[in-house]
């Protein structure tokens, strides 16, 4: 009886937003589409990114343009003004979210590693991003058990950003469940980055015609189908996108920002020998295909044990790393 009343208390005093990530599994999605606008609900305005129907009920995917937090909600809670993406960007132009989109577009010319590739250098620590490209190998769980162990006393949950493909979600339901359990137990907090659905790659084609630049690529499908797969698996899509192979061109960058997504590059791909600096967005692969990068990361973590204990070296939430730069401008 005591247990039961405790359970009821916990439920009563649970703030709904706290478990935003775990709140919804949308298994019967129809008519998922890009849909932009202003969702007004005092004291916080949200920008609308998507509209979909699940089991006959309409929902919106929303972003808080001040914090880059995303959530799913019912349209009935808001006063809604539909806009084009350009109108919505103009309306929210002073916010960190729209400024981050602009910054990513300014860094759109290079074939590799376009977009935002680091946070503020004043930060002591890094943002960890791990890519889950299609793979038949199991998830590299050591990444997660290591960060949880190292940061146990200083950061809980430990923030990590995972770039996930539709194919990986399809291939690894048990690994996905394992990650979700860590998240539900507040051991880690995952920002889910869209990494395309198919992540096609050719061993022969030059970079300019490879990955998403390969002929016949359907960008609508690659972006929206991945978001739908996230929602069906109970994951909350973020406003971030990582190009497969980090390969893009100017046109592709603008296609992605037109979906309201911020391309995220890296300035420290560990397996390529790039050394992380304060504020780096570190890239490793968590899909079992890049053991060198994972080992380098574990070594890095071990070398920082003392700084971590003194809170002089931390892992940063990617949303905050990208967002912070544009506050107070
Ligand atoms: Zn990849």
Short mmCIF file of N, CA and C and ligand atoms in Angstrom, two decimals, residues 133 195 199 285, ligand 1:
data_model
loop_
_atom_site.label_atom_id
_atom_site.label_comp_id
_atom_site.label_asym_id
_atom_site.label_seq_id
_atom_site.Cartn_x
_atom_site.Cartn_y
_atom_site.Cartn_z
N UNK A 133 25.55 4.93 -38.47
CA UNK A 133 25.34 4.64 -39.89
C UNK A 133 24.91 3.18 -39.98
N UNK A 195 20.43 11.48 -39.52
CA UNK A 195 21.63 11.14 -40.32
C UNK A 195 21.22 10.50 -41.65
N UNK A 199 21.50 6.41 -46.08
CA UNK A 199 22.94 6.63 -45.95
C UNK A 199 23.68 5.87 -47.06
N UNK A 285 32.26 6.93 -34.29
CA UNK A 285 31.18 6.08 -34.79
C UNK A 285 30.83 5.05 -33.73
ZN1 LIG B 1 27.43 8.04 -41.25
#
